[in-house]
Coordinates of C-alpha atoms and ligand atoms in Angstrom, one line a residue:
M1317 CA 0.0 -0.2 0.2
I1318 CA 1.1 3.3 -0.8
K1319 CA 2.3 5.6 2.0
E1320 CA 0.1 8.8 2.7
E1321 CA 3.3 11.0 2.8
I1322 CA 3.8 10.3 -0.8
I1323 CA 0.5 11.5 -1.9
K1324 CA 0.9 14.8 0.3
Q1325 CA 4.2 15.7 -1.8
F1326 CA 1.9 16.9 -4.4
Q1327 CA -0.1 20.3 -5.0
I1328 CA -3.5 18.9 -3.9
S1329 CA -5.8 20.9 -1.9
G1330 CA -8.1 19.7 0.7
E1331 CA -8.3 16.7 3.0
L1332 CA -6.9 13.2 2.3
K1333 CA -9.9 10.9 3.2
L1334 CA -9.1 7.7 1.5
I1335 CA -6.7 5.8 -0.4
K1336 CA -7.8 2.8 -2.6
P1337 CA -5.8 0.6 -4.7
L1338 CA -7.1 0.3 -8.2
P1339 CA -6.8 -3.2 -9.8
T1340 CA -6.0 -2.0 -13.5
G1341 CA -3.2 -2.6 -15.9
N1342 CA 0.1 -5.3 -16.0
I1343 CA 2.5 -2.5 -15.4
H1344 CA 1.9 0.0 -12.8
R1345 CA 0.8 0.3 -9.2
T1346 CA -2.4 2.5 -9.3
Y1347 CA -4.4 4.4 -6.1
V1348 CA -7.2 6.4 -6.2
A1349 CA -7.0 9.0 -3.3
T1350 CA -10.2 10.9 -2.3
Y1351 CA -9.9 14.4 -1.0
D1352 CA -12.3 16.7 0.8
E1353 CA -12.1 20.3 -0.3
N1354 CA -14.7 22.3 1.8
G1355 CA -17.4 19.6 1.6
K1356 CA -16.3 18.8 -2.0
E1357 CA -15.3 15.2 -3.2
N1358 CA -12.1 15.4 -5.4
K1359 CA -10.5 12.2 -6.8
Y1360 CA -7.1 11.6 -7.9
L1361 CA -4.7 9.0 -9.6
V1362 CA -1.8 7.9 -8.0
Q1363 CA 0.8 5.6 -9.5
Q1364 CA 4.0 4.2 -8.9
I1365 CA 5.7 4.1 -12.0
N1366 CA 7.1 0.8 -12.7
N1367 CA 10.8 1.6 -13.7
Y1368 CA 11.7 -2.0 -14.4
V1369 CA 9.7 -1.6 -17.7
F1370 CA 10.4 2.3 -18.0
K1371 CA 13.8 2.7 -17.4
N1372 CA 13.7 6.3 -17.7
P1373 CA 11.0 7.7 -15.8
Y1374 CA 11.9 11.3 -16.4
E1375 CA 11.4 10.8 -20.5
V1376 CA 7.9 9.2 -20.0
M1377 CA 6.9 12.1 -17.7
D1378 CA 8.5 14.4 -20.5
N1379 CA 6.4 12.8 -23.4
I1380 CA 3.3 13.0 -21.3
E1381 CA 3.6 16.8 -20.4
G1382 CA 4.5 17.5 -24.3
I1383 CA 1.5 15.9 -26.0
T1384 CA -1.1 16.6 -22.9
T1385 CA -0.2 20.4 -23.5
H1386 CA -0.5 20.0 -27.2
I1387 CA -4.1 18.3 -27.0
Q1388 CA -5.0 20.8 -24.5
N1389 CA -4.2 23.6 -26.7
E1390 CA -5.7 21.9 -29.8
L1391 CA -9.2 21.1 -27.8
K1392 CA -8.9 25.1 -27.1
R1393 CA -8.1 26.2 -30.4
Q1394 CA -11.4 24.3 -31.6
N1395 CA -13.5 25.6 -29.2
D1396 CA -14.2 21.9 -28.1
N1397 CA -15.3 21.9 -24.6
K1398 CA -16.5 18.3 -24.5
H1399 CA -13.6 16.4 -24.8
K1400 CA -10.8 16.4 -22.1
V1401 CA -7.2 15.3 -21.5
L1402 CA -5.4 13.7 -18.7
N1403 CA -3.9 16.6 -16.3
V1404 CA -0.6 16.2 -14.5
I1405 CA -0.6 17.4 -10.9
E1406 CA 2.8 18.5 -9.9
T1407 CA 4.5 18.1 -6.6
I1408 CA 4.8 20.5 -4.1
D1409 CA 8.2 21.8 -5.4
N1410 CA 7.0 21.8 -9.2
R1411 CA 8.0 18.8 -10.5
N1412 CA 5.8 16.4 -12.9
M1413 CA 6.7 13.5 -10.7
L1414 CA 8.0 12.6 -7.4
V1415 CA 11.3 10.9 -7.0
C1416 CA 12.2 9.2 -3.5
K1417 CA 13.8 6.5 -1.9
N1418 CA 12.3 3.4 -0.2
E1419 CA 13.8 1.8 3.2
E1420 CA 16.0 -0.4 1.3
G1421 CA 17.4 2.9 -0.1
I1422 CA 15.9 2.0 -3.8
E1423 CA 14.7 5.1 -6.0
E1424 CA 10.8 5.0 -6.4
F1425 CA 8.9 7.3 -8.7
Y1426 CA 5.2 8.5 -8.7
R1427 CA 3.0 11.0 -10.3
V1428 CA -0.6 12.1 -10.0
Y1429 CA -3.6 12.8 -12.5
N1430 CA -6.8 14.4 -12.0
F1431 CA -9.7 11.8 -12.0
I1432 CA -11.8 12.8 -14.8
E1433 CA -15.3 13.3 -13.2
N1434 CA -18.5 11.8 -14.6
T1435 CA -16.4 9.2 -17.0
I1436 CA -16.7 5.3 -16.9
S1437 CA -14.3 2.9 -18.7
Y1438 CA -14.8 -0.6 -19.7
N1439 CA -12.7 -3.7 -19.4
T1440 CA -14.6 -5.5 -21.7
T1441 CA -17.9 -4.5 -23.8
K1442 CA -20.0 -6.1 -26.3
D1443 CA -21.8 -2.7 -27.4
P1444 CA -21.0 -1.9 -30.6
K1445 CA -21.7 1.5 -30.0
I1446 CA -19.3 1.9 -27.4
V1447 CA -16.5 -0.3 -29.7
R1448 CA -17.2 2.1 -32.3
T1449 CA -16.6 5.2 -30.2
A1450 CA -13.5 3.7 -28.8
G1451 CA -12.3 3.5 -32.8
K1452 CA -13.2 7.3 -33.1
A1453 CA -11.3 8.1 -29.8
F1454 CA -7.9 6.6 -31.0
G1455 CA -8.2 7.9 -34.4
N1456 CA -9.3 11.1 -33.0
F1457 CA -6.1 11.1 -30.8
Q1458 CA -3.8 10.5 -33.8
K1459 CA -5.4 13.2 -35.3
L1460 CA -5.0 16.0 -32.7
L1461 CA -1.4 14.8 -32.7
N1462 CA -0.9 14.8 -36.5
N1463 CA 0.9 18.2 -36.6
Y1464 CA 2.8 17.2 -33.3
S1465 CA 7.1 17.4 -33.8
I1466 CA 7.7 13.8 -33.4
E1467 CA 11.3 14.5 -33.5
T1468 CA 10.8 15.8 -29.9
L1469 CA 9.4 12.4 -28.3
N1470 CA 11.7 10.3 -26.4
E1471 CA 11.6 6.5 -27.1
T1472 CA 10.4 5.5 -23.4
I1473 CA 10.9 1.9 -24.1
I1474 CA 13.3 1.1 -27.1
D1475 CA 11.8 -0.9 -29.9
F1476 CA 8.5 -1.1 -28.2
H1477 CA 6.3 -2.1 -31.4
N1478 CA 9.1 -3.3 -33.3
T1479 CA 7.9 -7.0 -34.1
K1480 CA 11.2 -7.8 -35.7
N1481 CA 13.0 -7.0 -33.2
R1482 CA 11.0 -9.0 -30.5
L1483 CA 11.5 -11.8 -32.9
K1484 CA 15.0 -11.7 -32.4
T1485 CA 14.8 -11.5 -28.6
F1486 CA 12.6 -14.2 -28.6
E1487 CA 14.5 -16.7 -30.7
K1488 CA 17.7 -15.4 -28.3
D1489 CA 15.8 -16.2 -25.1
I1490 CA 14.5 -19.3 -26.6
K1491 CA 17.9 -20.8 -26.8
E1492 CA 19.2 -19.3 -23.3
D1493 CA 16.0 -20.9 -21.9
Y1494 CA 16.6 -19.0 -18.6
A1495 CA 13.9 -20.6 -16.7
K1496 CA 13.9 -24.1 -18.2
R1497 CA 10.3 -23.8 -19.5
V1498 CA 11.0 -24.2 -23.3
Q1499 CA 10.4 -27.8 -23.7
S1500 CA 6.8 -27.5 -22.4
V1501 CA 6.1 -24.7 -24.9
E1502 CA 7.4 -26.3 -28.4
K1503 CA 4.1 -26.2 -29.9
E1504 CA 3.5 -22.4 -29.1
I1505 CA 6.8 -21.6 -30.0
R1506 CA 6.7 -23.2 -33.4
F1507 CA 3.4 -21.6 -34.2
I1508 CA 5.0 -18.3 -33.9
L1509 CA 8.1 -19.3 -35.8
D1510 CA 6.0 -20.6 -38.7
R1511 CA 5.0 -16.8 -39.0
K1512 CA 8.2 -15.1 -39.0
D1513 CA 7.5 -13.4 -42.2
I1514 CA 4.7 -11.2 -41.0
C1515 CA 7.2 -9.7 -38.2
S1516 CA 9.1 -7.5 -40.4
M1517 CA 6.1 -6.4 -42.5
I1518 CA 5.1 -2.9 -40.9
V1519 CA 8.6 -2.2 -39.9
D1520 CA 10.4 -2.5 -42.8
K1521 CA 7.7 -0.1 -44.6
L1522 CA 8.4 2.6 -41.9
E1523 CA 12.0 2.3 -42.3
S1524 CA 11.4 2.6 -46.3
R1525 CA 9.0 5.7 -45.6
E1526 CA 6.2 4.0 -47.7
I1527 CA 4.0 4.0 -44.5
P1528 CA 4.5 7.6 -42.3
Y1529 CA 5.8 7.6 -38.5
R1530 CA 3.0 9.1 -36.7
V1531 CA 2.8 10.1 -32.8
T1532 CA 1.5 6.7 -31.6
H1533 CA -0.5 5.8 -28.4
N1534 CA 1.0 2.1 -28.3
D1535 CA -1.6 0.8 -26.1
T1536 CA -4.9 1.3 -27.5
K1537 CA -7.1 -1.1 -25.3
V1538 CA -10.7 -0.3 -24.9
N1539 CA -10.2 0.2 -21.3
N1540 CA -7.8 3.3 -22.0
V1541 CA -10.7 5.2 -23.5
M1542 CA -12.9 7.4 -21.0
F1543 CA -16.1 7.6 -21.7
D1544 CA -18.9 10.0 -20.6
S1545 CA -21.2 8.2 -18.4
S1546 CA -24.4 9.6 -18.9
S1547 CA -23.9 10.4 -23.0
N1548 CA -21.1 7.7 -23.5
D1549 CA -19.4 9.7 -25.9
F1550 CA -15.9 9.3 -25.5
I1551 CA -14.2 12.2 -23.2
A1552 CA -10.7 11.3 -23.3
V1553 CA -7.7 8.7 -24.0
V1554 CA -5.6 7.9 -21.0
D1555 CA -2.7 5.8 -20.3
L1556 CA -0.3 7.8 -22.2
D1557 CA 3.0 6.2 -21.0
T1558 CA 4.0 4.7 -24.4
V1559 CA 3.1 7.4 -26.5
M1560 CA 6.2 7.5 -28.8
R1561 CA 6.8 7.6 -32.7
G1562 CA 5.9 4.5 -34.5
S1563 CA 3.2 3.2 -37.0
G1564 CA -0.4 4.2 -36.6
L1565 CA -1.4 0.6 -37.9
Y1566 CA -0.5 -0.9 -34.5
D1567 CA -2.5 1.3 -32.7
Y1568 CA -5.2 0.4 -35.1
G1569 CA -4.5 -3.5 -34.9
D1570 CA -4.2 -3.5 -31.2
G1571 CA -7.6 -1.9 -30.8
I1572 CA -9.2 -4.5 -32.6
R1573 CA -7.4 -6.9 -31.0
S1574 CA -8.6 -5.7 -27.8
A1575 CA -12.4 -4.5 -28.5
S1576 CA -13.4 -7.1 -30.4
A1577 CA -12.2 -10.4 -29.2
N1578 CA -15.0 -12.0 -27.4
V1579 CA -13.4 -13.0 -24.3
F1580 CA -10.6 -11.2 -22.2
E1581 CA -6.9 -12.1 -23.0
D1582 CA -6.0 -14.5 -20.1
E1583 CA -9.4 -16.6 -20.9
K1584 CA -8.3 -20.5 -20.6
D1585 CA -11.5 -21.5 -22.5
L1586 CA -10.0 -21.3 -25.8
D1587 CA -13.2 -22.3 -27.4
K1588 CA -14.3 -18.9 -26.4
V1589 CA -11.8 -17.0 -28.1
Y1590 CA -12.5 -15.5 -31.3
L1591 CA -12.8 -11.9 -33.1
I1592 CA -16.5 -10.7 -33.1
N1593 CA -17.0 -9.6 -36.4
E1594 CA -19.7 -6.8 -35.7
L1595 CA -17.3 -5.4 -33.2
F1596 CA -14.5 -5.3 -35.8
E1597 CA -16.7 -3.4 -37.9
S1598 CA -17.8 -1.0 -35.1
Y1599 CA -14.2 -0.1 -34.3
T1600 CA -12.9 0.2 -37.8
D1601 CA -15.6 2.3 -38.8
G1602 CA -15.2 4.4 -36.0
Y1603 CA -11.4 4.8 -36.6
L1604 CA -11.4 5.6 -40.2
S1605 CA -14.1 8.1 -39.5
E1606 CA -11.5 10.5 -38.1
L1607 CA -8.2 9.3 -39.7
A1608 CA -9.3 8.2 -43.0
P1609 CA -8.5 11.3 -44.8
Y1610 CA -5.0 11.4 -43.3
M1611 CA -4.0 8.0 -44.3
N1612 CA -1.7 6.8 -47.4
N1613 CA -2.8 3.6 -49.4
E1614 CA -0.1 1.4 -47.9
E1615 CA -1.6 1.9 -44.4
I1616 CA -4.9 1.0 -45.7
N1617 CA -3.6 -2.2 -47.1
L1618 CA -1.8 -3.3 -44.4
M1619 CA -4.7 -2.7 -41.8
G1620 CA -5.9 -5.8 -42.1
Q1621 CA -2.6 -7.5 -41.4
S1622 CA -1.6 -5.3 -38.6
I1623 CA -4.4 -7.1 -36.3
R1624 CA -2.7 -10.3 -37.1
I1625 CA 0.8 -8.8 -36.6
I1626 CA 0.0 -7.0 -33.1
T1627 CA -1.7 -10.0 -31.6
L1628 CA 1.3 -12.6 -32.9
E1629 CA 3.5 -10.0 -31.2
L1630 CA 1.6 -9.9 -28.0
A1631 CA 1.2 -13.9 -28.0
M1632 CA 5.4 -13.6 -28.3
R1633 CA 5.9 -11.2 -25.6
F1634 CA 3.4 -13.4 -23.2
L1635 CA 5.4 -16.5 -24.1
N1636 CA 8.8 -14.7 -24.2
D1637 CA 8.2 -13.6 -20.5
Y1638 CA 7.1 -17.0 -19.3
I1639 CA 10.4 -18.6 -21.0
N1640 CA 12.4 -15.8 -19.0
G1641 CA 10.5 -16.6 -15.8
D1642 CA 7.8 -13.7 -15.7
K1643 CA 9.9 -10.8 -15.1
Y1644 CA 7.8 -8.5 -17.2
F1645 CA 3.9 -8.6 -17.0
K1646 CA 2.2 -9.1 -13.4
C1647 CA 1.1 -12.4 -12.9
N1648 CA -1.4 -13.8 -10.6
Y1649 CA -0.3 -17.5 -10.7
E1650 CA 2.4 -19.5 -12.4
T1651 CA 1.2 -20.1 -15.7
H1652 CA -0.9 -17.3 -16.0
N1653 CA 1.6 -15.8 -19.1
L1654 CA 1.6 -18.9 -20.8
D1655 CA -2.4 -18.8 -20.8
R1656 CA -2.2 -15.2 -22.1
A1657 CA -0.1 -16.4 -24.9
R1658 CA -2.4 -19.5 -25.8
N1659 CA -5.3 -17.2 -25.9
Q1660 CA -3.4 -14.6 -28.0
L1661 CA -2.2 -17.5 -30.3
K1662 CA -5.5 -18.6 -30.8
L1663 CA -7.0 -15.2 -31.5
V1664 CA -4.2 -15.0 -34.2
E1665 CA -5.7 -18.5 -35.7
D1666 CA -9.5 -16.9 -35.7
I1667 CA -8.1 -13.5 -37.3
E1668 CA -6.0 -15.8 -40.2
S1669 CA -9.2 -17.5 -41.2
K1670 CA -10.9 -14.3 -41.5
M1671 CA -8.5 -12.3 -43.4
E1672 CA -10.5 -12.3 -46.7
Y1673 CA -13.4 -10.7 -45.2
I1674 CA -11.7 -8.4 -42.9
N1675 CA -9.4 -6.7 -45.8
S1676 CA -12.5 -6.1 -48.0
Y1677 CA -14.6 -4.5 -45.0
I1678 CA -11.7 -1.9 -44.3
N1679 CA -11.5 -1.4 -48.3
K1680 CA -15.2 -0.8 -48.3
N1681 CA -15.2 1.5 -45.6
Y1682 CA -12.2 3.6 -46.2
K1683 CA -13.7 4.9 -49.4
K1684 CA -16.6 5.9 -47.4
Y1685 CA -14.5 8.5 -45.6
C1686 CA -12.5 9.7 -48.5
Ligands
GN1_1254 C1 0.4 -3.6 -20.9 O1 -0.7 -2.5 -18.3 P1 -1.3 -2.3 -19.5 O2 -2.5 -2.9 -19.6 O3 -1.3 -0.9 -20.1 C2 1.6 -3.5 -22.1 C3 0.9 -3.4 -23.3 C4 0.4 -4.7 -23.7 C5 -0.7 -5.1 -22.4 C6 -1.7 -6.4 -22.6 C7 3.9 -0.9 -21.1 O4 -0.5 -2.9 -20.8 O5 2.0 -3.3 -24.4 O6 -0.6 -5.0 -24.7 O7 -0.6 -5.0 -21.2 N1 2.2 -2.3 -21.5 C8 3.6 -2.4 -21.7 O8 -2.6 -6.5 -21.8 O9 4.2 -3.3 -21.8
MG1255 MG1 -0.5 0.7 -21.1

């Protein structure tokens, strides 16, 4: 549990009433702090940044400050009062995060955001309207950042969505077999290695500039969109840690992967794991309704494959972490990462069986918005 002294280092007025852990995400420790300010209840999101994953939290916060300020200005310029952006609450000495040492003398990093009121987020939803809105929210996010100076962004996790590089690491870690688990997952490894050729598809086109670098969110799960709790319109895109430069295709593919899967990514009953076509259509429609005019043909052509590639990438990351002895993702039980990997591989199979339909829907829909 987080200590009160830590939260009190931030510029928050009122009296601290309650701190509750928020069991969300696979990476950071998150808490909600409730304050009372002259009878009004205000909530804040307090997070301990995982500095095993984010080696340089200063650079993470730099990126976040840059893009939240940019979005704030864009919304103002467009007289948009409906949409919002996360707001970084500074420490009492005006820094964007608190750096302190724990009892063992190890550095820890904390940050606080305002809790956006009257909003709701969905861990899973099967409502096509909500899924369409999520697609719209992430398309809009890229649109708002279309003229951002990409070169100012730090690469906070090197080669984060570089599937080609992820494959290299995977092959190296299989050889090393640190946790002596390789033998038990040979079938899963084979499935991935049989698809080596698709790992470089997006990365190569980025490098040759056939598709553009964009400001990308890099974690476009539906639960990273805040919705208005009464109208269900999108209000803001959150979880900005992995905002970097990259291909918008990974964002689109990851959105479909998470928003249109029938079950959550650690469901063990693989018969339940597949893409719901209607939700794929809704998300795609929402996304293209915002971004289609800004996309080039090469990007459109790769949209379908991007769903397959990002799902394979995540399966590879889960399996790689299992092989390494579960160092990266938070696990609730011993085979958690393996179950996640098997689930995502099943999803890859389902996506592959629907590729023709997926591509034809994207093409048809793209024309509607151009
Ligand atoms: C991690 O913790 P969360 O949900 O924000 C991961 C994503 C994965 C996701 C899978 C920094 O995101 O890349 O897609 O788990 N984030 C990082 O659930 O590795
Ligand atoms: Mg995230």
